[in-house]
GROMACS .gro file of C-alpha atoms in nm:
model
  327
    1UNK     CA    1   4.178   0.142  -6.942
    2UNK     CA    2   4.349   0.353  -6.683
    3UNK     CA    3   4.425   0.353  -6.315
    4UNK     CA    4   4.508   0.634  -6.073
    5UNK     CA    5   4.852   0.651  -5.916
    6UNK     CA    6   4.935   0.798  -5.573
    7UNK     CA    7   4.935   1.150  -5.719
    8UNK     CA    8   4.589   1.110  -5.866
    9UNK     CA    9   4.724   1.099  -6.222
   10UNK     CA   10   4.576   0.853  -6.466
   11UNK     CA   11   4.794   0.599  -6.639
   12UNK     CA   12   4.739   0.284  -6.848
   13UNK     CA   13   4.673  -0.036  -6.653
   14UNK     CA   14   4.976  -0.255  -6.714
   15UNK     CA   15   4.817  -0.561  -6.553
   16UNK     CA   16   4.521  -0.604  -6.784
   17UNK     CA   17   4.703  -0.795  -7.057
   18UNK     CA   18   4.841  -1.041  -6.804
   19UNK     CA   19   4.487  -1.108  -6.683
   20UNK     CA   20   4.355  -1.150  -7.036
   21UNK     CA   21   4.607  -1.420  -7.116
   22UNK     CA   22   4.440  -1.646  -6.862
   23UNK     CA   23   4.125  -1.637  -7.076
   24UNK     CA   24   4.303  -1.725  -7.402
   25UNK     CA   25   4.499  -1.999  -7.227
   26UNK     CA   26   4.179  -2.148  -7.090
   27UNK     CA   27   4.011  -2.137  -7.432
   28UNK     CA   28   4.310  -2.296  -7.604
   29UNK     CA   29   4.345  -2.575  -7.349
   30UNK     CA   30   3.973  -2.655  -7.344
   31UNK     CA   31   3.969  -2.675  -7.722
   32UNK     CA   32   4.272  -2.906  -7.737
   33UNK     CA   33   4.085  -3.236  -7.680
   34UNK     CA   34   3.889  -3.157  -7.999
   35UNK     CA   35   4.194  -3.088  -8.216
   36UNK     CA   36   4.200  -3.317  -8.517
   37UNK     CA   37   3.861  -3.474  -8.442
   38UNK     CA   38   3.678  -3.304  -8.727
   39UNK     CA   39   3.415  -3.128  -8.515
   40UNK     CA   40   3.484  -2.756  -8.535
   41UNK     CA   41   3.159  -2.667  -8.355
   42UNK     CA   42   3.254  -2.874  -8.052
   43UNK     CA   43   3.602  -2.721  -8.044
   44UNK     CA   44   3.464  -2.370  -8.075
   45UNK     CA   45   3.196  -2.433  -7.812
   46UNK     CA   46   3.455  -2.553  -7.561
   47UNK     CA   47   3.674  -2.252  -7.629
   48UNK     CA   48   3.386  -2.003  -7.605
   49UNK     CA   49   3.268  -2.145  -7.273
   50UNK     CA   50   3.616  -2.137  -7.119
   51UNK     CA   51   3.699  -1.789  -7.243
   52UNK     CA   52   3.371  -1.646  -7.118
   53UNK     CA   53   3.415  -1.796  -6.773
   54UNK     CA   54   3.766  -1.657  -6.730
   55UNK     CA   55   3.676  -1.315  -6.871
   56UNK     CA   56   3.425  -1.281  -6.588
   57UNK     CA   57   3.717  -1.262  -6.343
   58UNK     CA   58   3.913  -0.989  -6.526
   59UNK     CA   59   3.928  -0.640  -6.374
   60UNK     CA   60   3.743  -0.449  -6.643
   61UNK     CA   61   3.398  -0.342  -6.752
   62UNK     CA   62   3.419  -0.472  -7.106
   63UNK     CA   63   3.165  -0.459  -7.384
   64UNK     CA   64   3.203  -0.717  -7.659
   65UNK     CA   65   3.205  -0.524  -7.986
   66UNK     CA   66   3.341  -0.809  -8.197
   67UNK     CA   67   3.211  -1.141  -8.076
   68UNK     CA   68   3.089  -1.485  -8.163
   69UNK     CA   69   2.718  -1.411  -8.188
   70UNK     CA   70   2.724  -1.195  -8.502
   71UNK     CA   71   2.960  -1.422  -8.690
   72UNK     CA   72   2.875  -1.773  -8.573
   73UNK     CA   73   2.521  -1.738  -8.430
   74UNK     CA   74   2.659  -1.826  -8.086
   75UNK     CA   75   2.466  -1.769  -7.760
   76UNK     CA   76   2.770  -1.639  -7.568
   77UNK     CA   77   3.029  -1.368  -7.624
   78UNK     CA   78   2.782  -1.196  -7.854
   79UNK     CA   79   2.810  -0.832  -7.960
   80UNK     CA   80   2.693  -0.611  -7.677
   81UNK     CA   81   2.755  -0.863  -7.400
   82UNK     CA   82   2.923  -0.713  -7.092
   83UNK     CA   83   3.225  -0.908  -6.966
   84UNK     CA   84   3.467  -0.865  -6.677
   85UNK     CA   85   3.404  -0.828  -6.306
   86UNK     CA   86   3.293  -0.465  -6.331
   87UNK     CA   87   3.581  -0.333  -6.120
   88UNK     CA   88   3.799  -0.193  -6.397
   89UNK     CA   89   3.769   0.075  -6.660
   90UNK     CA   90   3.527   0.067  -6.953
   91UNK     CA   91   3.671  -0.092  -7.266
   92UNK     CA   92   3.592  -0.245  -7.602
   93UNK     CA   93   3.655  -0.618  -7.629
   94UNK     CA   94   3.708  -0.822  -7.944
   95UNK     CA   95   3.718  -1.200  -7.909
   96UNK     CA   96   3.791  -1.494  -8.132
   97UNK     CA   97   3.805  -1.802  -7.908
   98UNK     CA   98   3.937  -1.994  -8.208
   99UNK     CA   99   4.083  -1.808  -8.503
  100UNK     CA  100   4.091  -2.098  -8.747
  101UNK     CA  101   3.823  -2.340  -8.626
  102UNK     CA  102   3.873  -2.559  -8.932
  103UNK     CA  103   4.248  -2.567  -8.865
  104UNK     CA  104   4.181  -2.692  -8.514
  105UNK     CA  105   3.920  -2.945  -8.627
  106UNK     CA  106   4.154  -3.089  -8.888
  107UNK     CA  107   4.464  -3.077  -8.668
  108UNK     CA  108   4.640  -2.827  -8.891
  109UNK     CA  109   4.886  -2.560  -8.780
  110UNK     CA  110   4.790  -2.202  -8.707
  111UNK     CA  111   4.481  -2.212  -8.483
  112UNK     CA  112   4.484  -1.945  -8.211
  113UNK     CA  113   4.269  -1.821  -7.927
  114UNK     CA  114   4.265  -1.440  -7.943
  115UNK     CA  115   4.143  -1.139  -7.744
  116UNK     CA  116   4.196  -0.771  -7.823
  117UNK     CA  117   4.099  -0.490  -7.587
  118UNK     CA  118   4.106  -0.112  -7.624
  119UNK     CA  119   3.953   0.195  -7.460
  120UNK     CA  120   3.574   0.208  -7.478
  121UNK     CA  121   3.440   0.340  -7.806
  122UNK     CA  122   3.771   0.313  -7.990
  123UNK     CA  123   3.711   0.004  -8.206
  124UNK     CA  124   3.564   0.047  -8.552
  125UNK     CA  125   3.203  -0.062  -8.607
  126UNK     CA  126   3.177  -0.234  -8.948
  127UNK     CA  127   2.796  -0.254  -8.929
  128UNK     CA  128   2.784  -0.626  -9.010
  129UNK     CA  129   3.005  -0.603  -9.320
  130UNK     CA  130   3.190  -0.925  -9.254
  131UNK     CA  131   3.465  -0.896  -9.515
  132UNK     CA  132   3.742  -0.650  -9.586
  133UNK     CA  133   4.013  -0.627  -9.850
  134UNK     CA  134   4.333  -0.597  -9.644
  135UNK     CA  135   4.703  -0.533  -9.668
  136UNK     CA  136   4.934  -0.591  -9.370
  137UNK     CA  137   5.312  -0.567  -9.337
  138UNK     CA  138   5.583  -0.468  -9.092
  139UNK     CA  139   5.741  -0.129  -9.009
  140UNK     CA  140   5.946  -0.127  -9.330
  141UNK     CA  141   5.623  -0.073  -9.521
  142UNK     CA  142   5.525   0.251  -9.345
  143UNK     CA  143   5.486   0.515  -9.616
  144UNK     CA  144   5.591   0.259  -9.878
  145UNK     CA  145   5.294   0.032  -9.951
  146UNK     CA  146   4.946   0.139 -10.056
  147UNK     CA  147   4.644  -0.087 -10.097
  148UNK     CA  148   4.534   0.125 -10.394
  149UNK     CA  149   4.847   0.032 -10.590
  150UNK     CA  150   4.886  -0.290 -10.792
  151UNK     CA  151   5.024  -0.576 -10.586
  152UNK     CA  152   5.336  -0.598 -10.802
  153UNK     CA  153   5.421  -0.234 -10.728
  154UNK     CA  154   5.378  -0.294 -10.356
  155UNK     CA  155   5.597  -0.602 -10.366
  156UNK     CA  156   5.877  -0.420 -10.547
  157UNK     CA  157   5.853  -0.118 -10.316
  158UNK     CA  158   5.860  -0.334 -10.005
  159UNK     CA  159   6.154  -0.538 -10.133
  160UNK     CA  160   6.347  -0.217 -10.192
  161UNK     CA  161   6.263  -0.085  -9.845
  162UNK     CA  162   6.376  -0.412  -9.687
  163UNK     CA  163   6.690  -0.429  -9.898
  164UNK     CA  164   6.609  -0.771 -10.045
  165UNK     CA  165   6.537  -0.915 -10.386
  166UNK     CA  166   6.176  -0.942 -10.497
  167UNK     CA  167   6.224  -1.318 -10.509
  168UNK     CA  168   6.287  -1.312 -10.132
  169UNK     CA  169   5.943  -1.162 -10.058
  170UNK     CA  170   5.677  -1.402  -9.929
  171UNK     CA  171   5.312  -1.300  -9.939
  172UNK     CA  172   5.042  -1.467  -9.730
  173UNK     CA  173   4.703  -1.504  -9.898
  174UNK     CA  174   4.392  -1.697  -9.796
  175UNK     CA  175   4.355  -1.988 -10.037
  176UNK     CA  176   4.018  -1.896 -10.188
  177UNK     CA  177   3.889  -1.890 -10.548
  178UNK     CA  178   3.834  -1.513 -10.515
  179UNK     CA  179   4.211  -1.475 -10.486
  180UNK     CA  180   4.312  -1.670 -10.798
  181UNK     CA  181   4.405  -1.358 -10.993
  182UNK     CA  182   4.577  -1.200 -10.693
  183UNK     CA  183   4.790  -1.511 -10.643
  184UNK     CA  184   4.881  -1.513 -11.013
  185UNK     CA  185   4.979  -1.144 -10.995
  186UNK     CA  186   5.201  -1.203 -10.690
  187UNK     CA  187   5.384  -1.482 -10.866
  188UNK     CA  188   5.406  -1.283 -11.189
  189UNK     CA  189   5.581  -1.007 -10.993
  190UNK     CA  190   5.846  -1.257 -10.889
  191UNK     CA  191   5.748  -1.305 -10.524
  192UNK     CA  192   5.646  -1.626 -10.353
  193UNK     CA  193   5.310  -1.701 -10.197
  194UNK     CA  194   5.222  -1.863  -9.871
  195UNK     CA  195   4.868  -1.990  -9.909
  196UNK     CA  196   4.677  -2.021  -9.584
  197UNK     CA  197   4.362  -2.226  -9.536
  198UNK     CA  198   4.228  -2.017  -9.248
  199UNK     CA  199   4.369  -1.808  -8.967
  200UNK     CA  200   4.321  -1.453  -9.086
  201UNK     CA  201   4.460  -1.304  -8.765
  202UNK     CA  202   4.771  -1.522  -8.762
  203UNK     CA  203   4.845  -1.432  -9.123
  204UNK     CA  204   4.829  -1.059  -9.056
  205UNK     CA  205   5.028  -1.070  -8.733
  206UNK     CA  206   5.297  -1.279  -8.902
  207UNK     CA  207   5.331  -1.021  -9.179
  208UNK     CA  208   5.370  -0.736  -8.928
  209UNK     CA  209   5.644  -0.907  -8.724
  210UNK     CA  210   6.004  -0.813  -8.798
  211UNK     CA  211   6.138  -1.171  -8.761
  212UNK     CA  212   5.868  -1.348  -8.962
  213UNK     CA  213   5.909  -1.557  -9.273
  214UNK     CA  214   5.612  -1.369  -9.421
  215UNK     CA  215   5.662  -1.015  -9.550
  216UNK     CA  216   5.312  -0.919  -9.659
  217UNK     CA  217   4.956  -1.042  -9.606
  218UNK     CA  218   4.695  -0.938  -9.862
  219UNK     CA  219   4.347  -1.023  -9.982
  220UNK     CA  220   3.988  -1.039  -9.868
  221UNK     CA  221   3.933  -1.172  -9.518
  222UNK     CA  222   3.721  -1.106  -9.213
  223UNK     CA  223   3.652  -0.749  -9.100
  224UNK     CA  224   3.643  -0.852  -8.731
  225UNK     CA  225   3.978  -1.023  -8.776
  226UNK     CA  226   4.113  -0.705  -8.934
  227UNK     CA  227   4.019  -0.500  -8.629
  228UNK     CA  228   4.178  -0.755  -8.397
  229UNK     CA  229   4.491  -0.760  -8.613
  230UNK     CA  230   4.507  -0.379  -8.599
  231UNK     CA  231   4.559  -0.398  -8.222
  232UNK     CA  232   4.868  -0.613  -8.279
  233UNK     CA  233   4.991  -0.399  -8.569
  234UNK     CA  234   4.980  -0.089  -8.348
  235UNK     CA  235   5.208  -0.261  -8.098
  236UNK     CA  236   5.440  -0.389  -8.372
  237UNK     CA  237   5.464  -0.055  -8.554
  238UNK     CA  238   5.356  -0.204  -8.884
  239UNK     CA  239   5.099  -0.122  -9.149
  240UNK     CA  240   4.741  -0.233  -9.190
  241UNK     CA  241   4.512  -0.095  -9.459
  242UNK     CA  242   4.166  -0.219  -9.540
  243UNK     CA  243   3.855  -0.143  -9.738
  244UNK     CA  244   3.512  -0.288  -9.663
  245UNK     CA  245   3.411  -0.560  -9.910
  246UNK     CA  246   3.036  -0.635  -9.896
  247UNK     CA  247   2.969  -0.989 -10.013
  248UNK     CA  248   2.637  -0.910 -10.181
  249UNK     CA  249   2.398  -0.629 -10.271
  250UNK     CA  250   2.206  -0.661  -9.946
  251UNK     CA  251   2.519  -0.618  -9.737
  252UNK     CA  252   2.633  -0.331  -9.961
  253UNK     CA  253   2.302  -0.150  -9.912
  254UNK     CA  254   2.319  -0.205  -9.536
  255UNK     CA  255   2.670  -0.059  -9.525
  256UNK     CA  256   2.573   0.247  -9.726
  257UNK     CA  257   2.264   0.300  -9.510
  258UNK     CA  258   2.491   0.289  -9.204
  259UNK     CA  259   2.698   0.571  -9.352
  260UNK     CA  260   3.003   0.375  -9.465
  261UNK     CA  261   3.213   0.503  -9.755
  262UNK     CA  262   3.301   0.177  -9.930
  263UNK     CA  263   3.588   0.344 -10.117
  264UNK     CA  264   3.755   0.462  -9.796
  265UNK     CA  265   4.089   0.308  -9.700
  266UNK     CA  266   4.089   0.229  -9.328
  267UNK     CA  267   4.424   0.234  -9.150
  268UNK     CA  268   4.530   0.123  -8.803
  269UNK     CA  269   4.403   0.435  -8.625
  270UNK     CA  270   4.070   0.409  -8.807
  271UNK     CA  271   4.023   0.047  -8.700
  272UNK     CA  272   4.137   0.110  -8.342
  273UNK     CA  273   4.161   0.478  -8.250
  274UNK     CA  274   4.306   0.422  -7.901
  275UNK     CA  275   4.681   0.412  -7.848
  276UNK     CA  276   4.616   0.194  -7.546
  277UNK     CA  277   4.528  -0.137  -7.712
  278UNK     CA  278   4.610  -0.494  -7.616
  279UNK     CA  279   4.647  -0.806  -7.826
  280UNK     CA  280   4.665  -1.147  -7.659
  281UNK     CA  281   4.689  -1.483  -7.836
  282UNK     CA  282   4.750  -1.841  -7.722
  283UNK     CA  283   4.841  -2.116  -7.963
  284UNK     CA  284   4.599  -2.407  -8.001
  285UNK     CA  285   4.796  -2.567  -8.282
  286UNK     CA  286   5.143  -2.430  -8.354
  287UNK     CA  287   5.172  -2.106  -8.551
  288UNK     CA  288   5.487  -1.930  -8.664
  289UNK     CA  289   5.504  -1.706  -8.358
  290UNK     CA  290   5.354  -1.927  -8.087
  291UNK     CA  291   5.353  -2.300  -8.014
  292UNK     CA  292   5.033  -2.497  -7.981
  293UNK     CA  293   4.916  -2.669  -7.664
  294UNK     CA  294   5.136  -2.967  -7.582
  295UNK     CA  295   5.113  -3.250  -7.331
  296UNK     CA  296   5.409  -3.249  -7.090
  297UNK     CA  297   5.364  -3.540  -6.850
  298UNK     CA  298   5.060  -3.461  -6.633
  299UNK     CA  299   5.058  -3.101  -6.754
  300UNK     CA  300   4.937  -2.915  -7.059
  301UNK     CA  301   5.178  -2.648  -7.179
  302UNK     CA  302   5.042  -2.337  -7.351
  303UNK     CA  303   5.241  -2.059  -7.515
  304UNK     CA  304   5.100  -1.709  -7.550
  305UNK     CA  305   5.202  -1.373  -7.689
  306UNK     CA  306   5.093  -1.047  -7.527
  307UNK     CA  307   5.127  -0.710  -7.703
  308UNK     CA  308   5.055  -0.361  -7.575
  309UNK     CA  309   5.047  -0.071  -7.819
  310UNK     CA  310   5.106   0.207  -7.564
  311UNK     CA  311   5.452   0.080  -7.474
  312UNK     CA  312   5.525  -0.135  -7.778
  313UNK     CA  313   5.585  -0.424  -7.541
  314UNK     CA  314   5.572  -0.783  -7.665
  315UNK     CA  315   5.588  -1.065  -7.413
  316UNK     CA  316   5.598  -1.441  -7.462
  317UNK     CA  317   5.443  -1.644  -7.181
  318UNK     CA  318   5.464  -2.020  -7.125
  319UNK     CA  319   5.228  -2.186  -6.877
  320UNK     CA  320   5.203  -2.544  -6.752
  321UNK     CA  321   4.867  -2.647  -6.607
  322UNK     CA  322   4.733  -2.969  -6.460
  323UNK     CA  323   4.397  -3.043  -6.625
  324UNK     CA  324   4.301  -3.279  -6.341
  325UNK     CA  325   4.257  -2.969  -6.121
  326UNK     CA  326   4.011  -2.801  -6.356
  327UNK     CA  327   3.659  -2.778  -6.221
   0.00000   0.00000   0.00000
């Protein structure tokens, strides 16, 4: 995603992230009427429709490489769909109109609308292996943590690097039966857990932020969410490590046939090879690093975060919009 300056030199397009935020804002606001109403499909459908419409106005020639179709059998924003107005550079696009559809449907905290974009051909292709064992933390963990080590060793090493007691470390884990032993091991090491119902992206981004109340995010979650999280981690200077985790023999065979080494540890540059990656998220319901959509008189207020890996820039954007003017 580059543009030519007056000397004919190519440089990253600084405006793209600011255009993308309009799409996540639209998705978050359109989903808001469905928050807490128990219908996650209706919430997701509203978000998908709004995001797709706004993406069509963005200056890029984007190809969806992580979309709704593969994961949720959706008719729009499917893998391979071309988005943007065709005027910008070629790029890979990863979308999650609602990260945490159940959170939104039940009115719980942590639902986000998310887009990640990077140079074309730079995002990892998991070949329909939907799950990955992941470890995410902030810059203090660089060269310190290792997904191949026992969780207790990683907790102690990270605590030492951060200059805190092990008891001060908080580890985010998806609350799933598959993580029962992992949760027990974290607590046995002396650290605290933060169990999350859903919101794989939010959990990872929180762990990579320097001012978060979460120090580490571990466990088996979505592979697409891992790739999206990697775009944020590259901007934040943190650590992400992952290993594909096929859910059954059929998926394992498909992965091996596609040439994947299931023992390989994938790091940030493996998941997103470009140094010019963008991560954009708007809160639907409030998360640790972004507020959810709120009614302010006749307006809806949305808060977004925009990250760019090339410059390490992180921006917070607040927008007030009048829904009566929506078409």
